[in-house]
Amino acid sequence: MPRGNVPRQPSRSGSQEGARRKSAPLKGARPKRVAEGRPESRPSPKKPTSAKAAAAKKKSLSGYDPVAPERVKEIIAGLDQLYPSATCALTHRSAWELLVATILSAQSTDVRVNMVTPALFQKYPAVQDFAALEPEQLQPDIYSTGFFRNKSKSVVGAARKTVAEFGGQVPQTMDELLSLPGVARKTANVVLGTWFKKNEGVVVDTHVTRISRRLELTQQEDAVKIEQDLMQIIPRERWTDFSHEVIWHGRKVCVARGPKCADCGIEKLCHAADKTWSTVEIHPSAKG
Ligand code: SF4
């Protein structure tokens, strides 16, 4: 616990318990007078505003901009310090193995996938071995990762196309990768960033989605839109590292239910509504 900070529980209303609030004027109390002795002018009735206008007004009034470059820089620096050697947790020895492992990791865990892939790649060492299979033949080997029917089709389909159209080499461009069955931007970004060291996008998985929203780096829920938002504010050369660091943070500390905020190294930069412990103001709109 940082010295001098008194832990506070975020209240349901989203405002900080114990935080100072303007007290409402008492009924019948005389109007407050300003220094010149004139009564404060009565505020004009407020017109209803759209959520966007309200957000813009709030931003301009408070001066707080969650995606201000200085704030984003601080978040990146904090993550760098916390996870200096973060990388992809999926065991792999080649671009093909990483591609297969990433496909298998959908709706599963890296730990589970890492339990399956060593035997899988021993049984089928090359992409050509996968291309020669029928999807049904692969099912028993990847059954424990879940969604094994679809994943079998994706892996065999990706292998066949890689052999038929790319000479057995995993392609190195986003468009070509996206042409492979079962490969969407998340998988393509993992392969391009981790194996080929190309920052073509930000990996948006469940952890990146949740934490980016908690940190108010995006308000979006859709992975493609979240990625677009993040690509706007994270320097390109940091896209892959940022993804890995956030994913590690999501596994270790900023978990989905009951994030370990008291142990979080970037707690002071986070105003998430579902924090479990806070030394800063809570923002109701910052939700995972
Ligand atoms: S303070 Fe809590 S909610 Fe915010 S990033 Fe850290 S663990 Fe996640």
mmCIF file of C-alpha atoms and ligand atoms in Angstrom:
data_model
loop_
_atom_site.group_PDB
_atom_site.id
_atom_site.type_symbol
_atom_site.label_atom_id
_atom_site.label_comp_id
_atom_site.label_asym_id
_atom_site.label_seq_id
_atom_site.Cartn_x
_atom_site.Cartn_y
_atom_site.Cartn_z
ATOM 1 C CA MET A 1 0.000 0.000 0.000
ATOM 2 C CA PRO A 2 1.461 3.373 -0.936
ATOM 3 C CA ARG A 3 2.414 5.384 2.114
ATOM 4 C CA GLY A 4 0.160 8.143 3.157
ATOM 5 C CA ASN A 5 -2.800 6.895 1.130
ATOM 6 C CA VAL A 6 -5.907 5.770 2.859
ATOM 7 C CA PRO A 7 -7.537 2.984 0.889
ATOM 8 C CA ARG A 8 -11.058 3.719 -0.108
ATOM 9 C CA GLN A 9 -13.734 1.556 -1.558
ATOM 10 C CA PRO A 10 -15.359 2.915 -4.694
ATOM 11 C CA SER A 11 -19.025 3.463 -4.001
ATOM 12 C CA ARG A 12 -21.798 2.164 -6.204
ATOM 13 C CA SER A 13 -22.634 5.664 -7.253
ATOM 14 C CA GLY A 14 -19.196 5.935 -8.762
ATOM 15 C CA SER A 15 -18.126 8.788 -6.536
ATOM 16 C CA GLN A 16 -15.314 8.345 -4.073
ATOM 17 C CA GLU A 17 -16.345 7.730 -0.517
ATOM 18 C CA GLY A 18 -14.994 10.451 1.651
ATOM 19 C CA ALA A 19 -14.382 12.701 -1.363
ATOM 20 C CA ARG A 20 -15.333 16.339 -0.879
ATOM 21 C CA ARG A 21 -18.642 17.306 -2.333
ATOM 22 C CA LYS A 22 -20.309 20.636 -2.731
ATOM 23 C CA SER A 23 -22.982 20.762 -0.097
ATOM 24 C CA ALA A 24 -26.477 21.564 -1.359
ATOM 25 C CA PRO A 25 -27.855 24.900 -0.138
ATOM 26 C CA LEU A 26 -30.195 24.573 2.807
ATOM 27 C CA LYS A 27 -33.823 25.359 2.211
ATOM 28 C CA GLY A 28 -34.573 28.952 3.082
ATOM 29 C CA ALA A 29 -30.907 29.890 3.348
ATOM 30 C CA ARG A 30 -29.920 33.324 2.051
ATOM 31 C CA PRO A 31 -28.105 33.364 -1.297
ATOM 32 C CA LYS A 32 -24.346 33.314 -1.043
ATOM 33 C CA ARG A 33 -22.755 36.700 -1.734
ATOM 34 C CA VAL A 34 -19.649 37.276 -3.765
ATOM 35 C CA ALA A 35 -16.875 39.634 -2.653
ATOM 36 C CA GLU A 36 -18.430 42.729 -4.259
ATOM 37 C CA GLY A 37 -21.526 42.194 -2.194
ATOM 38 C CA ARG A 38 -23.784 41.240 -5.115
ATOM 39 C CA PRO A 39 -25.764 38.044 -4.944
ATOM 40 C CA GLU A 40 -24.580 35.289 -7.262
ATOM 41 C CA SER A 41 -26.521 35.343 -10.478
ATOM 42 C CA ARG A 42 -29.092 32.634 -10.810
ATOM 43 C CA PRO A 43 -27.997 29.930 -13.267
ATOM 44 C CA SER A 44 -30.061 29.753 -16.423
ATOM 45 C CA PRO A 45 -32.089 26.585 -16.877
ATOM 46 C CA LYS A 46 -29.986 23.820 -18.408
ATOM 47 C CA LYS A 47 -30.868 22.478 -21.802
ATOM 48 C CA PRO A 48 -30.711 18.716 -22.214
ATOM 49 C CA THR A 49 -27.419 17.735 -23.826
ATOM 50 C CA SER A 50 -26.340 14.660 -25.728
ATOM 51 C CA ALA A 51 -23.959 12.201 -24.089
ATOM 52 C CA LYS A 52 -21.227 13.328 -26.484
ATOM 53 C CA ALA A 53 -21.740 16.987 -25.667
ATOM 54 C CA ALA A 54 -21.872 16.174 -21.959
ATOM 55 C CA ALA A 55 -18.617 14.238 -22.212
ATOM 56 C CA ALA A 56 -16.959 17.087 -24.118
ATOM 57 C CA LYS A 57 -18.202 19.573 -21.544
ATOM 58 C CA LYS A 58 -16.955 17.384 -18.698
ATOM 59 C CA LYS A 59 -13.581 17.100 -20.367
ATOM 60 C CA SER A 60 -13.281 20.823 -20.940
ATOM 61 C CA LEU A 61 -14.463 21.607 -17.424
ATOM 62 C CA SER A 62 -12.205 19.230 -15.606
ATOM 63 C CA GLY A 63 -9.318 19.403 -18.049
ATOM 64 C CA TYR A 64 -9.082 15.631 -17.856
ATOM 65 C CA ASP A 65 -8.444 13.812 -21.096
ATOM 66 C CA PRO A 66 -8.050 10.057 -20.653
ATOM 67 C CA VAL A 67 -6.205 9.714 -23.958
ATOM 68 C CA ALA A 68 -3.913 12.707 -23.515
ATOM 69 C CA PRO A 69 -0.434 11.761 -24.799
ATOM 70 C CA GLU A 70 1.155 12.401 -21.382
ATOM 71 C CA ARG A 71 -1.283 10.051 -19.665
ATOM 72 C CA VAL A 72 -0.879 7.334 -22.299
ATOM 73 C CA LYS A 73 2.888 7.715 -21.982
ATOM 74 C CA GLU A 74 2.655 7.216 -18.220
ATOM 75 C CA ILE A 75 0.546 4.089 -18.650
ATOM 76 C CA ILE A 76 3.005 2.649 -21.183
ATOM 77 C CA ALA A 77 5.954 3.483 -18.918
ATOM 78 C CA GLY A 78 4.189 1.862 -15.964
ATOM 79 C CA LEU A 79 3.493 -1.312 -17.915
ATOM 80 C CA ASP A 80 7.077 -1.394 -19.231
ATOM 81 C CA GLN A 81 8.325 -1.261 -15.672
ATOM 82 C CA LEU A 82 5.938 -3.945 -14.462
ATOM 83 C CA TYR A 83 6.432 -6.372 -17.353
ATOM 84 C CA PRO A 84 9.837 -5.617 -18.901
ATOM 85 C CA SER A 85 10.122 -8.966 -20.673
ATOM 86 C CA ALA A 86 6.514 -9.652 -21.543
ATOM 87 C CA THR A 87 6.070 -11.744 -24.641
ATOM 88 C CA CYS A 88 3.662 -14.250 -26.080
ATOM 89 C CA ALA A 89 3.015 -17.065 -23.597
ATOM 90 C CA LEU A 90 2.180 -19.620 -26.290
ATOM 91 C CA THR A 91 4.965 -22.164 -26.773
ATOM 92 C CA HIS A 92 6.157 -22.209 -30.392
ATOM 93 C CA ARG A 93 9.233 -22.795 -32.525
ATOM 94 C CA SER A 94 8.060 -21.380 -35.849
ATOM 95 C CA ALA A 95 5.543 -19.020 -37.384
ATOM 96 C CA TRP A 96 3.372 -22.002 -38.278
ATOM 97 C CA GLU A 97 3.366 -23.352 -34.722
ATOM 98 C CA LEU A 98 2.524 -19.896 -33.383
ATOM 99 C CA LEU A 99 -0.312 -19.577 -35.879
ATOM 100 C CA VAL A 100 -1.764 -22.944 -34.845
ATOM 101 C CA ALA A 101 -1.333 -22.213 -31.128
ATOM 102 C CA THR A 102 -3.060 -18.853 -31.513
ATOM 103 C CA ILE A 103 -5.988 -20.396 -33.353
ATOM 104 C CA LEU A 104 -6.282 -23.001 -30.578
ATOM 105 C CA SER A 105 -6.122 -20.336 -27.860
ATOM 106 C CA ALA A 106 -9.502 -18.836 -28.798
ATOM 107 C CA GLN A 107 -11.922 -19.341 -25.887
ATOM 108 C CA SER A 108 -9.191 -21.289 -24.105
ATOM 109 C CA THR A 109 -6.123 -20.503 -22.015
ATOM 110 C CA ASP A 110 -2.488 -20.379 -23.027
ATOM 111 C CA VAL A 111 -1.742 -22.923 -20.296
ATOM 112 C CA ARG A 112 -4.225 -25.368 -21.801
ATOM 113 C CA VAL A 113 -2.925 -24.808 -25.324
ATOM 114 C CA ASN A 114 0.666 -25.312 -24.147
ATOM 115 C CA MET A 115 -0.388 -28.679 -22.727
ATOM 116 C CA VAL A 116 -1.690 -29.757 -26.127
ATOM 117 C CA THR A 117 0.758 -28.386 -28.690
ATOM 118 C CA PRO A 118 4.013 -30.244 -27.840
ATOM 119 C CA ALA A 119 2.436 -33.627 -28.615
ATOM 120 C CA LEU A 120 0.545 -32.154 -31.562
ATOM 121 C CA PHE A 121 3.682 -30.806 -33.241
ATOM 122 C CA GLN A 122 5.546 -34.011 -32.529
ATOM 123 C CA LYS A 123 2.818 -35.967 -34.275
ATOM 124 C CA TYR A 124 2.536 -33.478 -37.178
ATOM 125 C CA PRO A 125 5.894 -31.698 -37.449
ATOM 126 C CA ALA A 126 5.293 -29.719 -40.660
ATOM 127 C CA VAL A 127 2.546 -27.601 -42.144
ATOM 128 C CA GLN A 128 2.304 -30.189 -44.941
ATOM 129 C CA ASP A 129 1.367 -32.836 -42.346
ATOM 130 C CA PHE A 130 -1.589 -30.729 -41.239
ATOM 131 C CA ALA A 131 -2.556 -29.998 -44.853
ATOM 132 C CA ALA A 132 -2.788 -33.735 -45.549
ATOM 133 C CA LEU A 133 -5.298 -34.321 -42.734
ATOM 134 C CA GLU A 134 -9.066 -34.275 -42.749
ATOM 135 C CA PRO A 135 -10.323 -31.953 -39.994
ATOM 136 C CA GLU A 136 -11.953 -34.910 -38.204
ATOM 137 C CA GLN A 137 -8.551 -36.553 -37.820
ATOM 138 C CA LEU A 138 -7.268 -33.562 -35.901
ATOM 139 C CA GLN A 139 -10.193 -33.300 -33.508
ATOM 140 C CA PRO A 140 -9.009 -35.791 -30.845
ATOM 141 C CA ASP A 141 -5.627 -34.045 -30.577
ATOM 142 C CA ILE A 142 -7.081 -30.605 -29.848
ATOM 143 C CA TYR A 143 -10.302 -31.659 -28.138
ATOM 144 C CA SER A 144 -9.347 -30.238 -24.712
ATOM 145 C CA THR A 145 -8.912 -26.678 -26.062
ATOM 146 C CA GLY A 146 -12.650 -26.472 -26.745
ATOM 147 C CA PHE A 147 -14.509 -25.667 -29.976
ATOM 148 C CA PHE A 148 -12.458 -28.486 -31.477
ATOM 149 C CA ARG A 149 -14.607 -28.967 -34.587
ATOM 150 C CA ASN A 150 -14.256 -25.394 -35.778
ATOM 151 C CA LYS A 151 -10.636 -25.193 -34.729
ATOM 152 C CA SER A 152 -9.831 -28.393 -36.652
ATOM 153 C CA LYS A 153 -11.374 -26.912 -39.779
ATOM 154 C CA SER A 154 -9.456 -23.671 -39.302
ATOM 155 C CA VAL A 155 -6.082 -25.330 -38.721
ATOM 156 C CA VAL A 156 -6.388 -27.779 -41.614
ATOM 157 C CA GLY A 157 -7.810 -25.058 -43.882
ATOM 158 C CA ALA A 158 -4.987 -22.668 -42.966
ATOM 159 C CA ALA A 159 -2.424 -25.413 -43.579
ATOM 160 C CA ARG A 160 -3.844 -26.276 -46.992
ATOM 161 C CA LYS A 161 -3.880 -22.657 -48.110
ATOM 162 C CA THR A 162 -0.392 -22.019 -46.729
ATOM 163 C CA VAL A 163 0.921 -24.991 -48.703
ATOM 164 C CA ALA A 164 -1.086 -24.325 -51.865
ATOM 165 C CA GLU A 165 -0.664 -20.562 -52.123
ATOM 166 C CA PHE A 166 2.302 -19.555 -50.023
ATOM 167 C CA GLY A 167 4.780 -22.353 -50.689
ATOM 168 C CA GLY A 168 4.393 -23.757 -47.183
ATOM 169 C CA GLN A 169 5.544 -20.501 -45.581
ATOM 170 C CA VAL A 170 3.274 -18.524 -43.292
ATOM 171 C CA PRO A 171 2.639 -15.238 -45.113
ATOM 172 C CA GLN A 172 3.984 -12.022 -43.620
ATOM 173 C CA THR A 173 1.358 -9.480 -44.565
ATOM 174 C CA MET A 174 -1.903 -8.678 -42.836
ATOM 175 C CA ASP A 175 -4.016 -9.184 -45.959
ATOM 176 C CA GLU A 176 -2.476 -12.552 -46.766
ATOM 177 C CA LEU A 177 -2.811 -13.761 -43.195
ATOM 178 C CA LEU A 178 -6.435 -12.672 -43.072
ATOM 179 C CA SER A 179 -7.071 -14.784 -46.182
ATOM 180 C CA LEU A 180 -6.290 -17.959 -44.192
ATOM 181 C CA PRO A 181 -9.286 -19.801 -42.728
ATOM 182 C CA GLY A 182 -9.784 -19.122 -39.032
ATOM 183 C CA VAL A 183 -7.417 -16.148 -38.978
ATOM 184 C CA ALA A 184 -8.763 -12.764 -37.876
ATOM 185 C CA ARG A 185 -6.847 -9.642 -36.891
ATOM 186 C CA LYS A 186 -6.031 -10.878 -33.391
ATOM 187 C CA THR A 187 -4.266 -14.010 -34.656
ATOM 188 C CA ALA A 188 -2.618 -12.111 -37.510
ATOM 189 C CA ASN A 189 -1.308 -9.465 -35.089
ATOM 190 C CA VAL A 190 0.100 -12.126 -32.756
ATOM 191 C CA VAL A 191 1.988 -13.809 -35.616
ATOM 192 C CA LEU A 192 3.151 -10.593 -37.299
ATOM 193 C CA GLY A 193 4.198 -8.900 -34.059
ATOM 194 C CA THR A 194 5.655 -11.834 -32.160
ATOM 195 C CA TRP A 195 7.322 -13.889 -34.879
ATOM 196 C CA PHE A 196 7.942 -11.456 -37.722
ATOM 197 C CA LYS A 197 8.471 -8.424 -35.433
ATOM 198 C CA LYS A 198 6.107 -6.341 -37.532
ATOM 199 C CA ASN A 199 3.859 -3.847 -35.778
ATOM 200 C CA GLU A 200 0.823 -4.002 -38.012
ATOM 201 C CA GLY A 201 -1.775 -3.692 -35.262
ATOM 202 C CA VAL A 202 -2.591 -4.186 -31.600
ATOM 203 C CA VAL A 203 -3.613 -7.629 -30.347
ATOM 204 C CA VAL A 204 -7.077 -7.193 -28.886
ATOM 205 C CA ASP A 205 -8.095 -10.179 -26.810
ATOM 206 C CA THR A 206 -10.313 -10.360 -23.742
ATOM 207 C CA HIS A 207 -7.607 -8.868 -21.470
ATOM 208 C CA VAL A 208 -6.782 -5.963 -23.785
ATOM 209 C CA THR A 209 -10.491 -5.255 -24.224
ATOM 210 C CA ARG A 210 -11.174 -5.171 -20.484
ATOM 211 C CA ILE A 211 -8.109 -3.194 -19.422
ATOM 212 C CA SER A 212 -8.259 -0.641 -22.241
ATOM 213 C CA ARG A 213 -11.813 0.131 -21.200
ATOM 214 C CA ARG A 214 -10.960 0.289 -17.498
ATOM 215 C CA LEU A 215 -8.111 2.681 -18.274
ATOM 216 C CA GLU A 216 -10.441 4.764 -20.491
ATOM 217 C CA LEU A 217 -8.241 4.279 -23.541
ATOM 218 C CA THR A 218 -11.383 3.340 -25.419
ATOM 219 C CA GLN A 219 -15.118 3.329 -24.861
ATOM 220 C CA GLN A 220 -15.679 0.740 -27.593
ATOM 221 C CA GLU A 221 -16.752 -2.863 -27.089
ATOM 222 C CA ASP A 222 -15.998 -4.222 -30.532
ATOM 223 C CA ALA A 223 -12.452 -5.601 -30.953
ATOM 224 C CA VAL A 224 -11.836 -3.948 -34.320
ATOM 225 C CA LYS A 225 -12.939 -0.539 -33.028
ATOM 226 C CA ILE A 226 -10.900 -0.969 -29.845
ATOM 227 C CA GLU A 227 -7.857 -1.757 -31.959
ATOM 228 C CA GLN A 228 -8.444 1.350 -34.070
ATOM 229 C CA ASP A 229 -8.657 3.490 -30.927
ATOM 230 C CA LEU A 230 -5.476 2.001 -29.487
ATOM 231 C CA MET A 231 -3.588 2.389 -32.760
ATOM 232 C CA GLN A 232 -4.423 6.102 -32.642
ATOM 233 C CA ILE A 233 -2.897 6.682 -29.221
ATOM 234 C CA ILE A 234 -0.134 4.068 -28.790
ATOM 235 C CA PRO A 235 3.076 4.728 -30.751
ATOM 236 C CA ARG A 236 3.358 2.190 -33.563
ATOM 237 C CA GLU A 237 6.686 0.771 -32.408
ATOM 238 C CA ARG A 238 5.001 -0.157 -29.110
ATOM 239 C CA TRP A 239 1.913 -1.926 -30.464
ATOM 240 C CA THR A 240 3.137 -5.501 -29.950
ATOM 241 C CA ASP A 241 4.876 -4.862 -26.611
ATOM 242 C CA PHE A 242 1.857 -2.968 -25.318
ATOM 243 C CA SER A 243 -0.379 -5.916 -26.246
ATOM 244 C CA HIS A 244 1.800 -8.451 -24.437
ATOM 245 C CA GLU A 245 2.208 -6.262 -21.367
ATOM 246 C CA VAL A 246 -1.523 -5.631 -21.059
ATOM 247 C CA ILE A 247 -2.251 -9.331 -21.526
ATOM 248 C CA TRP A 248 0.186 -10.181 -18.706
ATOM 249 C CA HIS A 249 -1.369 -7.483 -16.536
ATOM 250 C CA GLY A 250 -4.778 -8.979 -17.211
ATOM 251 C CA ARG A 251 -3.605 -12.432 -16.215
ATOM 252 C CA LYS A 252 -1.708 -11.459 -13.102
ATOM 253 C CA VAL A 253 -3.416 -8.400 -11.600
ATOM 254 C CA CYS A 254 -6.230 -6.782 -13.550
ATOM 255 C CA VAL A 255 -8.358 -9.902 -13.666
ATOM 256 C CA ALA A 256 -11.955 -9.803 -14.849
ATOM 257 C CA ARG A 257 -13.615 -10.227 -11.479
ATOM 258 C CA GLY A 258 -12.096 -8.632 -8.420
ATOM 259 C CA PRO A 259 -9.050 -6.939 -9.964
ATOM 260 C CA LYS A 260 -6.142 -6.782 -7.509
ATOM 261 C CA CYS A 261 -6.022 -2.983 -7.456
ATOM 262 C CA ALA A 262 -4.136 -2.795 -4.160
ATOM 263 C CA ASP A 263 -1.260 -4.645 -5.882
ATOM 264 C CA CYS A 264 -1.482 -2.738 -9.153
ATOM 265 C CA GLY A 265 1.510 -0.712 -10.257
ATOM 266 C CA ILE A 266 -0.592 1.671 -12.336
ATOM 267 C CA GLU A 267 -3.379 2.110 -9.789
ATOM 268 C CA LYS A 268 -2.969 5.882 -9.596
ATOM 269 C CA LEU A 269 -3.622 6.177 -13.321
ATOM 270 C CA CYS A 270 -6.792 4.109 -13.192
ATOM 271 C CA HIS A 271 -10.260 5.452 -12.447
ATOM 272 C CA ALA A 272 -12.187 2.287 -13.280
ATOM 273 C CA ALA A 273 -15.677 1.962 -11.868
ATOM 274 C CA ASP A 274 -15.058 -1.648 -10.822
ATOM 275 C CA LYS A 275 -11.839 -1.045 -8.915
ATOM 276 C CA THR A 276 -11.602 -2.938 -5.651
ATOM 277 C CA TRP A 277 -9.364 -0.332 -4.004
ATOM 278 C CA SER A 278 -8.595 3.216 -4.982
ATOM 279 C CA THR A 279 -6.573 6.269 -4.075
ATOM 280 C CA VAL A 280 -8.024 8.325 -6.912
ATOM 281 C CA GLU A 281 -11.384 9.533 -8.138
ATOM 282 C CA ILE A 282 -13.626 6.924 -9.731
ATOM 283 C CA HIS A 283 -15.111 7.548 -13.191
ATOM 284 C CA PRO A 284 -18.453 5.811 -13.699
ATOM 285 C CA SER A 285 -17.825 5.622 -17.453
ATOM 286 C CA ALA A 286 -14.562 3.673 -16.993
ATOM 287 C CA LYS A 287 -15.799 0.114 -17.089
ATOM 288 C CA GLY A 288 -14.152 -3.129 -18.088
HETATM 289 S S1 SF4 B 1 -6.153 -0.293 -10.598
HETATM 290 FE FE1 SF4 B 1 -7.355 -2.184 -10.649
HETATM 291 S S2 SF4 B 1 -8.794 -1.969 -12.366
HETATM 292 FE FE2 SF4 B 1 -7.178 -0.402 -12.613
HETATM 293 S S3 SF4 B 1 -5.632 -1.339 -13.955
HETATM 294 FE FE3 SF4 B 1 -5.008 -1.746 -11.848
HETATM 295 S S4 SF4 B 1 -5.905 -3.737 -11.320
HETATM 296 FE FE4 SF4 B 1 -6.951 -2.965 -13.175
#
